[in-house]
Amino acid sequence: LGEYHFICNLTSDALLPAYKGSTFRGIFGHALKRVVCTLKTKECPDCLLKGRCLYAKVFADGNSASEQLVGAPSIPRPYVIKPPKNLLSHMKKGDAFDFHLLLFGEANQELPYFVYAFTEIGSLGIGKRIEGKRAGFVVNEIRHDGGTIYTDHENTLKGAAWGSPISLNGREDTDQAASRIKLSLETPLRLKFENHLHANLPFHILIRALLRRISSLFNHYGDGEPPLDYKGLVQRANNVTISKSNLHWFDWKRYSNRQDKSMLMGGMLGSAVYEGELSEFIPIIRLGELLHIGKQTTFGLGEIHMEILQ
């Protein structure tokens, strides 16, 4: 896993939605294709270079019916864009903003292309047009693992190996005994259980989602699924109860360039307090804090935070 913190400044006024994940994700795809695509007149499934193309690997590879077994889960995308947390819609020229990019597995080796794509986005512009132009921005600095790896003045990336190994026991409190935790949903969480989106979050549904996300990412971008007692974990999660909850449903709109229409999206926000035998679940939730869970994680959805209560 590599987490890259982009620090930027607007070069013109911007009109952006309150939740900016879809805006960044949409223009990112366009910019990355512009940067790496060689045969621009070909669609990815028909392109001879799709096996070597970063755009195909990030946006298309292995997710089409022709390349997957029928009924098999889709391959998770190797990235998450964590958009700016501010809810401002009208931002001024010179305003600073930041966002984070998460990369999984070998995608970290392609970091220069991702950086170049985001500098291109600064030239293409983001948000709604103001007097015929979208807002431009400059990527001033990129931070990773406690240090600065890029500045716009030097225009080079420092280092050649980015990202660090992660595991289920990679956090300080993963062995801590716990009987009460507070889970906060930092960005909208979209979870399907029995083919329905839910506005509540029983603990067993949370654990199912975490196990799906962890096993899928480790299987495709790591050393394989962790050897966990998946069935037993879900069964024991049913014994954990919610003692307090202020979870609520939050709707937001995004525009799909591919489908050429606005789409109403929604997810849970708020927090819940869980009580029960929780110790064995702490490493799983801690890992979920890093990876995001649920649907549309590439937009930055499904960011969670856990606090262990006394």
PDB file of C-alpha atoms in Angstrom:
ATOM      1  CA  LEU A   1       0.000   0.000   0.000  1.00  0.00           C
ATOM      2  CA  GLY A   2       1.176   3.493  -0.848  1.00  0.00           C
ATOM      3  CA  GLU A   3      -0.598   6.656   0.318  1.00  0.00           C
ATOM      4  CA  TYR A   4       0.330   9.872  -1.483  1.00  0.00           C
ATOM      5  CA  HIS A   5      -0.711  13.284  -0.189  1.00  0.00           C
ATOM      6  CA  PHE A   6      -1.160  15.859  -2.981  1.00  0.00           C
ATOM      7  CA  ILE A   7      -1.051  19.541  -1.955  1.00  0.00           C
ATOM      8  CA  CYS A   8      -2.408  21.919  -4.586  1.00  0.00           C
ATOM      9  CA  ASN A   9      -3.378  25.510  -5.354  1.00  0.00           C
ATOM     10  CA  LEU A  10      -6.141  26.727  -7.651  1.00  0.00           C
ATOM     11  CA  THR A  11      -5.065  28.931 -10.556  1.00  0.00           C
ATOM     12  CA  SER A  12      -8.633  30.139 -11.157  1.00  0.00           C
ATOM     13  CA  ASP A  13     -12.026  30.173  -9.412  1.00  0.00           C
ATOM     14  CA  ALA A  14     -13.728  26.788  -9.089  1.00  0.00           C
ATOM     15  CA  LEU A  15     -17.305  25.522  -8.871  1.00  0.00           C
ATOM     16  CA  LEU A  16     -17.233  22.044  -7.358  1.00  0.00           C
ATOM     17  CA  PRO A  17     -19.782  19.734  -5.729  1.00  0.00           C
ATOM     18  CA  ALA A  18     -19.791  19.452  -1.946  1.00  0.00           C
ATOM     19  CA  TYR A  19     -18.541  15.863  -2.188  1.00  0.00           C
ATOM     20  CA  LYS A  20     -15.701  15.955  -4.706  1.00  0.00           C
ATOM     21  CA  GLY A  21     -14.782  12.288  -5.075  1.00  0.00           C
ATOM     22  CA  SER A  22     -16.704  11.709  -8.287  1.00  0.00           C
ATOM     23  CA  THR A  23     -15.284  14.875  -9.862  1.00  0.00           C
ATOM     24  CA  PHE A  24     -11.701  13.802  -9.194  1.00  0.00           C
ATOM     25  CA  ARG A  25     -12.314  10.180 -10.206  1.00  0.00           C
ATOM     26  CA  GLY A  26     -13.980  11.152 -13.511  1.00  0.00           C
ATOM     27  CA  ILE A  27     -11.338  13.587 -14.722  1.00  0.00           C
ATOM     28  CA  PHE A  28      -8.572  11.252 -13.474  1.00  0.00           C
ATOM     29  CA  GLY A  29      -9.688   8.511 -15.859  1.00  0.00           C
ATOM     30  CA  HIS A  30      -9.760  10.948 -18.774  1.00  0.00           C
ATOM     31  CA  ALA A  31      -6.310  12.334 -17.940  1.00  0.00           C
ATOM     32  CA  LEU A  32      -4.676   8.933 -17.422  1.00  0.00           C
ATOM     33  CA  LYS A  33      -5.926   7.708 -20.786  1.00  0.00           C
ATOM     34  CA  ARG A  34      -4.616  10.872 -22.405  1.00  0.00           C
ATOM     35  CA  VAL A  35      -1.204  10.287 -20.796  1.00  0.00           C
ATOM     36  CA  VAL A  36      -0.666   6.563 -21.474  1.00  0.00           C
ATOM     37  CA  CYS A  37      -2.955   5.485 -24.338  1.00  0.00           C
ATOM     38  CA  THR A  38      -1.086   4.696 -27.567  1.00  0.00           C
ATOM     39  CA  LEU A  39      -3.941   3.539 -29.804  1.00  0.00           C
ATOM     40  CA  LYS A  40      -6.468   6.242 -28.955  1.00  0.00           C
ATOM     41  CA  THR A  41      -8.998   5.141 -31.580  1.00  0.00           C
ATOM     42  CA  LYS A  42      -9.337   1.654 -30.050  1.00  0.00           C
ATOM     43  CA  GLU A  43     -11.598   0.638 -27.185  1.00  0.00           C
ATOM     44  CA  CYS A  44      -9.759  -1.240 -24.426  1.00  0.00           C
ATOM     45  CA  PRO A  45     -11.335  -4.709 -24.998  1.00  0.00           C
ATOM     46  CA  ASP A  46     -10.262  -4.613 -28.675  1.00  0.00           C
ATOM     47  CA  CYS A  47      -6.789  -3.139 -28.150  1.00  0.00           C
ATOM     48  CA  LEU A  48      -3.694  -5.274 -28.788  1.00  0.00           C
ATOM     49  CA  LEU A  49      -1.805  -3.421 -26.047  1.00  0.00           C
ATOM     50  CA  LYS A  50      -4.348  -3.873 -23.257  1.00  0.00           C
ATOM     51  CA  GLY A  51      -2.172  -6.425 -21.454  1.00  0.00           C
ATOM     52  CA  ARG A  52       0.602  -3.856 -21.031  1.00  0.00           C
ATOM     53  CA  CYS A  53      -1.408  -0.626 -20.792  1.00  0.00           C
ATOM     54  CA  LEU A  54      -1.686   1.051 -17.385  1.00  0.00           C
ATOM     55  CA  TYR A  55      -5.052   2.605 -18.256  1.00  0.00           C
ATOM     56  CA  ALA A  56      -6.498  -0.799 -19.164  1.00  0.00           C
ATOM     57  CA  LYS A  57      -5.145  -2.323 -15.973  1.00  0.00           C
ATOM     58  CA  VAL A  58      -6.563   0.469 -13.822  1.00  0.00           C
ATOM     59  CA  PHE A  59      -9.937   0.935 -15.517  1.00  0.00           C
ATOM     60  CA  ALA A  60     -10.721  -2.054 -17.717  1.00  0.00           C
ATOM     61  CA  ASP A  61      -8.495  -5.085 -17.241  1.00  0.00           C
ATOM     62  CA  GLY A  62     -10.276  -8.170 -15.934  1.00  0.00           C
ATOM     63  CA  ASN A  63     -13.593  -6.419 -15.313  1.00  0.00           C
ATOM     64  CA  SER A  64     -15.334  -7.278 -18.556  1.00  0.00           C
ATOM     65  CA  ALA A  65     -17.513 -10.350 -18.988  1.00  0.00           C
ATOM     66  CA  SER A  66     -15.199 -11.728 -21.656  1.00  0.00           C
ATOM     67  CA  GLU A  67     -12.245 -11.779 -19.268  1.00  0.00           C
ATOM     68  CA  GLN A  68     -13.979 -13.100 -16.157  1.00  0.00           C
ATOM     69  CA  LEU A  69     -15.803 -16.209 -15.158  1.00  0.00           C
ATOM     70  CA  VAL A  70     -19.536 -15.626 -15.128  1.00  0.00           C
ATOM     71  CA  GLY A  71     -20.622 -14.903 -11.572  1.00  0.00           C
ATOM     72  CA  ALA A  72     -17.101 -14.158 -10.363  1.00  0.00           C
ATOM     73  CA  PRO A  73     -16.646 -10.948  -8.375  1.00  0.00           C
ATOM     74  CA  SER A  74     -15.119  -8.040 -10.259  1.00  0.00           C
ATOM     75  CA  ILE A  75     -11.446  -7.361  -9.745  1.00  0.00           C
ATOM     76  CA  PRO A  76     -10.988  -4.426  -7.353  1.00  0.00           C
ATOM     77  CA  ARG A  77      -9.398  -1.312  -8.785  1.00  0.00           C
ATOM     78  CA  PRO A  78      -5.807  -0.789  -7.578  1.00  0.00           C
ATOM     79  CA  TYR A  79      -6.418   2.743  -6.328  1.00  0.00           C
ATOM     80  CA  VAL A  80      -8.574   4.990  -4.130  1.00  0.00           C
ATOM     81  CA  ILE A  81      -8.852   8.758  -4.495  1.00  0.00           C
ATOM     82  CA  LYS A  82      -9.546  10.426  -1.149  1.00  0.00           C
ATOM     83  CA  PRO A  83     -10.929  13.817  -2.183  1.00  0.00           C
ATOM     84  CA  PRO A  84     -10.700  17.107  -0.250  1.00  0.00           C
ATOM     85  CA  LYS A  85     -12.740  16.908   2.956  1.00  0.00           C
ATOM     86  CA  ASN A  86     -14.025  20.494   2.758  1.00  0.00           C
ATOM     87  CA  LEU A  87     -17.614  20.886   1.546  1.00  0.00           C
ATOM     88  CA  LEU A  88     -17.060  24.244  -0.143  1.00  0.00           C
ATOM     89  CA  SER A  89     -18.644  24.529  -3.578  1.00  0.00           C
ATOM     90  CA  HIS A  90     -17.227  27.901  -4.639  1.00  0.00           C
ATOM     91  CA  MET A  91     -13.463  28.160  -4.207  1.00  0.00           C
ATOM     92  CA  LYS A  92     -11.322  31.137  -5.173  1.00  0.00           C
ATOM     93  CA  LYS A  93      -8.182  31.469  -7.259  1.00  0.00           C
ATOM     94  CA  GLY A  94      -5.192  30.875  -4.996  1.00  0.00           C
ATOM     95  CA  ASP A  95      -7.119  28.693  -2.530  1.00  0.00           C
ATOM     96  CA  ALA A  96      -5.230  25.631  -1.325  1.00  0.00           C
ATOM     97  CA  PHE A  97      -6.713  22.141  -1.291  1.00  0.00           C
ATOM     98  CA  ASP A  98      -5.362  18.643  -0.868  1.00  0.00           C
ATOM     99  CA  PHE A  99      -6.308  15.050  -1.585  1.00  0.00           C
ATOM    100  CA  HIS A 100      -4.814  11.586  -1.095  1.00  0.00           C
ATOM    101  CA  LEU A 101      -4.167   8.816  -3.594  1.00  0.00           C
ATOM    102  CA  LEU A 102      -3.950   5.199  -2.398  1.00  0.00           C
ATOM    103  CA  LEU A 103      -2.247   2.654  -4.649  1.00  0.00           C
ATOM    104  CA  PHE A 104      -2.257  -1.114  -4.150  1.00  0.00           C
ATOM    105  CA  GLY A 105       0.333  -3.649  -5.195  1.00  0.00           C
ATOM    106  CA  GLU A 106       2.332  -3.111  -8.376  1.00  0.00           C
ATOM    107  CA  ALA A 107       0.393   0.071  -9.153  1.00  0.00           C
ATOM    108  CA  ASN A 108       2.887   1.803  -6.840  1.00  0.00           C
ATOM    109  CA  GLN A 109       5.601   1.121  -9.417  1.00  0.00           C
ATOM    110  CA  GLU A 110       3.606   3.225 -11.893  1.00  0.00           C
ATOM    111  CA  LEU A 111       3.437   6.262  -9.599  1.00  0.00           C
ATOM    112  CA  PRO A 112       5.113   8.630 -12.125  1.00  0.00           C
ATOM    113  CA  TYR A 113       2.218   8.076 -14.551  1.00  0.00           C
ATOM    114  CA  PHE A 114      -0.350   8.803 -11.833  1.00  0.00           C
ATOM    115  CA  VAL A 115       1.479  11.982 -10.861  1.00  0.00           C
ATOM    116  CA  TYR A 116       1.725  13.093 -14.472  1.00  0.00           C
ATOM    117  CA  ALA A 117      -1.993  12.402 -14.929  1.00  0.00           C
ATOM    118  CA  PHE A 118      -2.875  14.641 -11.979  1.00  0.00           C
ATOM    119  CA  THR A 119      -0.637  17.442 -13.247  1.00  0.00           C
ATOM    120  CA  GLU A 120      -2.501  17.098 -16.553  1.00  0.00           C
ATOM    121  CA  ILE A 121      -5.801  17.423 -14.690  1.00  0.00           C
ATOM    122  CA  GLY A 122      -4.518  20.744 -13.397  1.00  0.00           C
ATOM    123  CA  SER A 123      -4.167  21.876 -17.002  1.00  0.00           C
ATOM    124  CA  LEU A 124      -7.471  20.377 -18.190  1.00  0.00           C
ATOM    125  CA  GLY A 125      -9.401  21.875 -15.285  1.00  0.00           C
ATOM    126  CA  ILE A 126     -12.018  20.530 -12.898  1.00  0.00           C
ATOM    127  CA  GLY A 127     -15.579  21.384 -11.884  1.00  0.00           C
ATOM    128  CA  LYS A 128     -18.210  23.393 -13.724  1.00  0.00           C
ATOM    129  CA  ARG A 129     -17.194  25.933 -16.323  1.00  0.00           C
ATOM    130  CA  ILE A 130     -16.889  29.585 -15.321  1.00  0.00           C
ATOM    131  CA  GLU A 131     -16.911  31.873 -18.351  1.00  0.00           C
ATOM    132  CA  GLY A 132     -16.254  28.856 -20.537  1.00  0.00           C
ATOM    133  CA  LYS A 133     -13.323  27.444 -18.552  1.00  0.00           C
ATOM    134  CA  ARG A 134     -12.935  24.848 -15.823  1.00  0.00           C
ATOM    135  CA  ALA A 135     -10.788  25.596 -12.791  1.00  0.00           C
ATOM    136  CA  GLY A 136      -7.090  24.908 -13.186  1.00  0.00           C
ATOM    137  CA  PHE A 137      -4.699  24.003 -10.396  1.00  0.00           C
ATOM    138  CA  VAL A 138      -1.033  23.286  -9.709  1.00  0.00           C
ATOM    139  CA  VAL A 139       0.268  20.281  -7.774  1.00  0.00           C
ATOM    140  CA  ASN A 140       2.730  22.056  -5.471  1.00  0.00           C
ATOM    141  CA  GLU A 141       3.914  19.093  -3.422  1.00  0.00           C
ATOM    142  CA  ILE A 142       3.418  15.365  -2.898  1.00  0.00           C
ATOM    143  CA  ARG A 143       4.201  13.736   0.456  1.00  0.00           C
ATOM    144  CA  HIS A 144       4.685  10.061   1.131  1.00  0.00           C
ATOM    145  CA  ASP A 145       5.766   8.141   4.230  1.00  0.00           C
ATOM    146  CA  GLY A 146       6.705  11.281   6.176  1.00  0.00           C
ATOM    147  CA  GLY A 147       8.736  12.950   3.426  1.00  0.00           C
ATOM    148  CA  THR A 148       8.303  15.119   0.333  1.00  0.00           C
ATOM    149  CA  ILE A 149       8.795  13.156  -2.890  1.00  0.00           C
ATOM    150  CA  TYR A 150       7.732  15.830  -5.422  1.00  0.00           C
ATOM    151  CA  THR A 151       7.585  19.610  -5.771  1.00  0.00           C
ATOM    152  CA  ASP A 152       6.438  21.616  -8.769  1.00  0.00           C
ATOM    153  CA  HIS A 153       9.744  23.538  -8.718  1.00  0.00           C
ATOM    154  CA  GLU A 154      11.891  20.416  -9.161  1.00  0.00           C
ATOM    155  CA  ASN A 155       9.291  18.546 -11.248  1.00  0.00           C
ATOM    156  CA  THR A 156      10.850  15.163 -10.429  1.00  0.00           C
ATOM    157  CA  LEU A 157       9.909  12.253  -8.185  1.00  0.00           C
ATOM    158  CA  LYS A 158      12.336  11.213  -5.448  1.00  0.00           C
ATOM    159  CA  GLY A 159      12.896   7.525  -4.881  1.00  0.00           C
ATOM    160  CA  ALA A 160      12.159   4.514  -7.017  1.00  0.00           C
ATOM    161  CA  ALA A 161      10.319   2.181  -4.637  1.00  0.00           C
ATOM    162  CA  TRP A 162       7.105   3.540  -3.151  1.00  0.00           C
ATOM    163  CA  GLY A 163       4.568   1.874  -0.897  1.00  0.00           C
ATOM    164  CA  SER A 164       5.054  -0.408   2.102  1.00  0.00           C
ATOM    165  CA  PRO A 165       3.911  -3.926   3.031  1.00  0.00           C
ATOM    166  CA  ILE A 166       0.765  -4.108   5.152  1.00  0.00           C
ATOM    167  CA  SER A 167      -0.688  -6.945   7.188  1.00  0.00           C
ATOM    168  CA  LEU A 168      -3.515  -7.737   9.562  1.00  0.00           C
ATOM    169  CA  ASN A 169      -1.209  -7.117  12.529  1.00  0.00           C
ATOM    170  CA  GLY A 170       0.419  -3.942  11.314  1.00  0.00           C
ATOM    171  CA  ARG A 171      -1.007  -1.518  13.908  1.00  0.00           C
ATOM    172  CA  GLU A 172      -0.016  -0.979  17.538  1.00  0.00           C
ATOM    173  CA  ASP A 173      -3.347  -1.880  19.138  1.00  0.00           C
ATOM    174  CA  THR A 174      -4.217  -4.986  17.123  1.00  0.00           C
ATOM    175  CA  ASP A 175      -3.611  -7.191  20.185  1.00  0.00           C
ATOM    176  CA  GLN A 176      -5.614  -4.945  22.511  1.00  0.00           C
ATOM    177  CA  ALA A 177      -8.578  -6.438  24.340  1.00  0.00           C
ATOM    178  CA  ALA A 178     -11.776  -4.613  23.433  1.00  0.00           C
ATOM    179  CA  SER A 179     -15.423  -4.881  24.404  1.00  0.00           C
ATOM    180  CA  ARG A 180     -16.666  -1.476  23.146  1.00  0.00           C
ATOM    181  CA  ILE A 181     -15.729   0.417  20.000  1.00  0.00           C
ATOM    182  CA  LYS A 182     -17.038   3.458  18.174  1.00  0.00           C
ATOM    183  CA  LEU A 183     -17.049   3.245  14.379  1.00  0.00           C
ATOM    184  CA  SER A 184     -17.305   6.518  12.459  1.00  0.00           C
ATOM    185  CA  LEU A 185     -18.119   6.697   8.756  1.00  0.00           C
ATOM    186  CA  GLU A 186     -15.879   9.461   7.419  1.00  0.00           C
ATOM    187  CA  THR A 187     -17.301   9.313   3.879  1.00  0.00           C
ATOM    188  CA  PRO A 188     -20.562   7.771   2.608  1.00  0.00           C
ATOM    189  CA  LEU A 189     -20.617   3.991   2.922  1.00  0.00           C
ATOM    190  CA  ARG A 190     -22.538   1.950   0.351  1.00  0.00           C
ATOM    191  CA  LEU A 191     -22.980  -1.680   1.394  1.00  0.00           C
ATOM    192  CA  LYS A 192     -25.121  -4.314  -0.246  1.00  0.00           C
ATOM    193  CA  PHE A 193     -26.373  -7.270   1.769  1.00  0.00           C
ATOM    194  CA  GLU A 194     -28.657  -9.834   0.129  1.00  0.00           C
ATOM    195  CA  ASN A 195     -28.631  -7.565  -2.956  1.00  0.00           C
ATOM    196  CA  HIS A 196     -30.037  -4.523  -1.140  1.00  0.00           C
ATOM    197  CA  LEU A 197     -28.422  -1.291   0.018  1.00  0.00           C
ATOM    198  CA  HIS A 198     -28.923  -0.758   3.749  1.00  0.00           C
ATOM    199  CA  ALA A 199     -29.147   2.326   5.949  1.00  0.00           C
ATOM    200  CA  ASN A 200     -28.151   0.454   9.100  1.00  0.00           C
ATOM    201  CA  LEU A 201     -24.970  -1.402   9.935  1.00  0.00           C
ATOM    202  CA  PRO A 202     -25.261  -4.568  12.046  1.00  0.00           C
ATOM    203  CA  PHE A 203     -21.802  -5.720  13.048  1.00  0.00           C
ATOM    204  CA  HIS A 204     -21.936  -8.920  11.010  1.00  0.00           C
ATOM    205  CA  ILE A 205     -22.614  -6.896   7.830  1.00  0.00           C
ATOM    206  CA  LEU A 206     -19.641  -4.656   8.608  1.00  0.00           C
ATOM    207  CA  ILE A 207     -17.397  -7.698   9.123  1.00  0.00           C
ATOM    208  CA  ARG A 208     -18.632  -9.366   5.931  1.00  0.00           C
ATOM    209  CA  ALA A 209     -17.763  -6.210   3.973  1.00  0.00           C
ATOM    210  CA  LEU A 210     -14.328  -5.938   5.585  1.00  0.00           C
ATOM    211  CA  LEU A 211     -13.500  -9.579   4.892  1.00  0.00           C
ATOM    212  CA  ARG A 212     -14.594  -9.256   1.250  1.00  0.00           C
ATOM    213  CA  ARG A 213     -12.457  -6.158   0.744  1.00  0.00           C
ATOM    214  CA  ILE A 214      -9.379  -7.557   2.491  1.00  0.00           C
ATOM    215  CA  SER A 215      -9.500 -10.984   0.826  1.00  0.00           C
ATOM    216  CA  SER A 216     -10.089  -9.465  -2.626  1.00  0.00           C
ATOM    217  CA  LEU A 217      -7.267  -6.897  -2.412  1.00  0.00           C
ATOM    218  CA  PHE A 218      -4.773  -9.339  -0.898  1.00  0.00           C
ATOM    219  CA  ASN A 219      -5.687 -11.963  -3.471  1.00  0.00           C
ATOM    220  CA  HIS A 220      -5.149  -9.658  -6.464  1.00  0.00           C
ATOM    221  CA  TYR A 221      -2.434  -7.289  -5.221  1.00  0.00           C
ATOM    222  CA  GLY A 222      -0.730  -9.117  -2.356  1.00  0.00           C
ATOM    223  CA  ASP A 223       0.369 -12.606  -1.389  1.00  0.00           C
ATOM    224  CA  GLY A 224      -3.082 -14.181  -1.456  1.00  0.00           C
ATOM    225  CA  GLU A 225      -6.045 -14.257   0.889  1.00  0.00           C
ATOM    226  CA  PRO A 226      -5.119 -14.175   4.592  1.00  0.00           C
ATOM    227  CA  PRO A 227      -5.735 -17.551   6.292  1.00  0.00           C
ATOM    228  CA  LEU A 228      -8.735 -16.486   8.362  1.00  0.00           C
ATOM    229  CA  ASP A 229     -11.694 -18.360   9.809  1.00  0.00           C
ATOM    230  CA  TYR A 230     -14.095 -16.427   7.590  1.00  0.00           C
ATOM    231  CA  LYS A 231     -17.229 -18.396   8.457  1.00  0.00           C
ATOM    232  CA  GLY A 232     -16.469 -18.409  12.170  1.00  0.00           C
ATOM    233  CA  LEU A 233     -15.735 -14.675  12.222  1.00  0.00           C
ATOM    234  CA  VAL A 234     -19.095 -13.891  10.627  1.00  0.00           C
ATOM    235  CA  GLN A 235     -20.896 -16.212  13.050  1.00  0.00           C
ATOM    236  CA  ARG A 236     -19.242 -14.602  16.080  1.00  0.00           C
ATOM    237  CA  ALA A 237     -19.907 -11.126  14.677  1.00  0.00           C
ATOM    238  CA  ASN A 238     -23.629 -11.871  15.031  1.00  0.00           C
ATOM    239  CA  ASN A 239     -23.127 -11.788  18.827  1.00  0.00           C
ATOM    240  CA  VAL A 240     -21.922  -8.159  18.786  1.00  0.00           C
ATOM    241  CA  THR A 241     -24.665  -5.598  19.401  1.00  0.00           C
ATOM    242  CA  ILE A 242     -25.191  -1.904  18.644  1.00  0.00           C
ATOM    243  CA  SER A 243     -25.598   0.093  21.863  1.00  0.00           C
ATOM    244  CA  LYS A 244     -25.799   3.530  20.224  1.00  0.00           C
ATOM    245  CA  SER A 245     -26.197   4.743  16.662  1.00  0.00           C
ATOM    246  CA  ASN A 246     -26.715   7.980  14.765  1.00  0.00           C
ATOM    247  CA  LEU A 247     -26.229   6.476  11.327  1.00  0.00           C
ATOM    248  CA  HIS A 248     -28.255   8.128   8.582  1.00  0.00           C
ATOM    249  CA  TRP A 249     -28.581   7.995   4.817  1.00  0.00           C
ATOM    250  CA  PHE A 250     -26.906  10.688   2.722  1.00  0.00           C
ATOM    251  CA  ASP A 251     -27.791  11.202  -0.956  1.00  0.00           C
ATOM    252  CA  TRP A 252     -25.539  12.943  -3.450  1.00  0.00           C
ATOM    253  CA  LYS A 253     -25.445  13.280  -7.205  1.00  0.00           C
ATOM    254  CA  ARG A 254     -22.648  12.459  -9.594  1.00  0.00           C
ATOM    255  CA  TYR A 255     -22.426  12.929 -13.341  1.00  0.00           C
ATOM    256  CA  SER A 256     -21.358   9.906 -15.377  1.00  0.00           C
ATOM    257  CA  ASN A 257     -19.461  10.880 -18.525  1.00  0.00           C
ATOM    258  CA  ARG A 258     -19.701   7.311 -19.769  1.00  0.00           C
ATOM    259  CA  GLN A 259     -23.498   7.183 -19.404  1.00  0.00           C
ATOM    260  CA  ASP A 260     -23.935  10.928 -20.096  1.00  0.00           C
ATOM    261  CA  LYS A 261     -26.378  11.494 -17.244  1.00  0.00           C
ATOM    262  CA  SER A 262     -26.624  12.486 -13.592  1.00  0.00           C
ATOM    263  CA  MET A 263     -26.875   9.608 -11.145  1.00  0.00           C
ATOM    264  CA  LEU A 264     -28.247   9.732  -7.613  1.00  0.00           C
ATOM    265  CA  MET A 265     -25.856   8.036  -5.240  1.00  0.00           C
ATOM    266  CA  GLY A 266     -26.237   7.454  -1.559  1.00  0.00           C
ATOM    267  CA  GLY A 267     -24.547   6.011   1.465  1.00  0.00           C
ATOM    268  CA  MET A 268     -24.490   5.899   5.236  1.00  0.00           C
ATOM    269  CA  LEU A 269     -22.848   8.565   7.369  1.00  0.00           C
ATOM    270  CA  GLY A 270     -22.586   8.964  11.140  1.00  0.00           C
ATOM    271  CA  SER A 271     -21.299   6.608  13.811  1.00  0.00           C
ATOM    272  CA  ALA A 272     -22.252   3.539  15.828  1.00  0.00           C
ATOM    273  CA  VAL A 273     -21.042   2.054  19.116  1.00  0.00           C
ATOM    274  CA  TYR A 274     -20.654  -1.747  19.207  1.00  0.00           C
ATOM    275  CA  GLU A 275     -20.421  -3.940  22.310  1.00  0.00           C
ATOM    276  CA  GLY A 276     -19.353  -7.555  22.686  1.00  0.00           C
ATOM    277  CA  GLU A 277     -16.283  -9.766  22.308  1.00  0.00           C
ATOM    278  CA  LEU A 278     -14.439  -7.554  19.833  1.00  0.00           C
ATOM    279  CA  SER A 279     -10.730  -8.272  20.277  1.00  0.00           C
ATOM    280  CA  GLU A 280     -10.331 -10.630  17.317  1.00  0.00           C
ATOM    281  CA  PHE A 281     -12.018  -8.095  15.012  1.00  0.00           C
ATOM    282  CA  ILE A 282      -9.697  -5.169  15.854  1.00  0.00           C
ATOM    283  CA  PRO A 283      -6.958  -6.057  13.292  1.00  0.00           C
ATOM    284  CA  ILE A 284      -9.602  -6.484  10.572  1.00  0.00           C
ATOM    285  CA  ILE A 285     -11.205  -3.102  11.265  1.00  0.00           C
ATOM    286  CA  ARG A 286      -7.808  -1.388  11.522  1.00  0.00           C
ATOM    287  CA  LEU A 287      -6.914  -2.714   8.082  1.00  0.00           C
ATOM    288  CA  GLY A 288     -10.281  -1.538   6.785  1.00  0.00           C
ATOM    289  CA  GLU A 289      -9.390   1.976   7.942  1.00  0.00           C
ATOM    290  CA  LEU A 290      -6.556   1.938   5.406  1.00  0.00           C
ATOM    291  CA  LEU A 291      -8.353   0.220   2.532  1.00  0.00           C
ATOM    292  CA  HIS A 292     -11.918   1.670   2.578  1.00  0.00           C
ATOM    293  CA  ILE A 293     -14.886  -0.691   2.190  1.00  0.00           C
ATOM    294  CA  GLY A 294     -18.152  -1.045   0.278  1.00  0.00           C
ATOM    295  CA  LYS A 295     -19.005   0.139  -3.216  1.00  0.00           C
ATOM    296  CA  GLN A 296     -17.392   2.980  -5.196  1.00  0.00           C
ATOM    297  CA  THR A 297     -14.249   3.060  -3.065  1.00  0.00           C
ATOM    298  CA  THR A 298     -12.363   4.614  -6.003  1.00  0.00           C
ATOM    299  CA  PHE A 299     -14.386   7.801  -5.337  1.00  0.00           C
ATOM    300  CA  GLY A 300     -13.137   7.803  -1.740  1.00  0.00           C
ATOM    301  CA  LEU A 301     -16.339   6.276  -0.370  1.00  0.00           C
ATOM    302  CA  GLY A 302     -16.281   3.865   2.550  1.00  0.00           C
ATOM    303  CA  GLU A 303     -13.613   5.545   4.680  1.00  0.00           C
ATOM    304  CA  ILE A 304     -14.001   4.404   8.295  1.00  0.00           C
ATOM    305  CA  HIS A 305     -12.382   5.244  11.627  1.00  0.00           C
ATOM    306  CA  MET A 306     -12.451   3.168  14.821  1.00  0.00           C
ATOM    307  CA  GLU A 307     -12.019   4.304  18.408  1.00  0.00           C
ATOM    308  CA  ILE A 308     -11.588   1.704  21.162  1.00  0.00           C
ATOM    309  CA  LEU A 309     -13.692   2.760  24.162  1.00  0.00           C
ATOM    310  CA  GLN A 310     -13.052   2.038  27.830  1.00  0.00           C
TER     311      GLN A 310
END
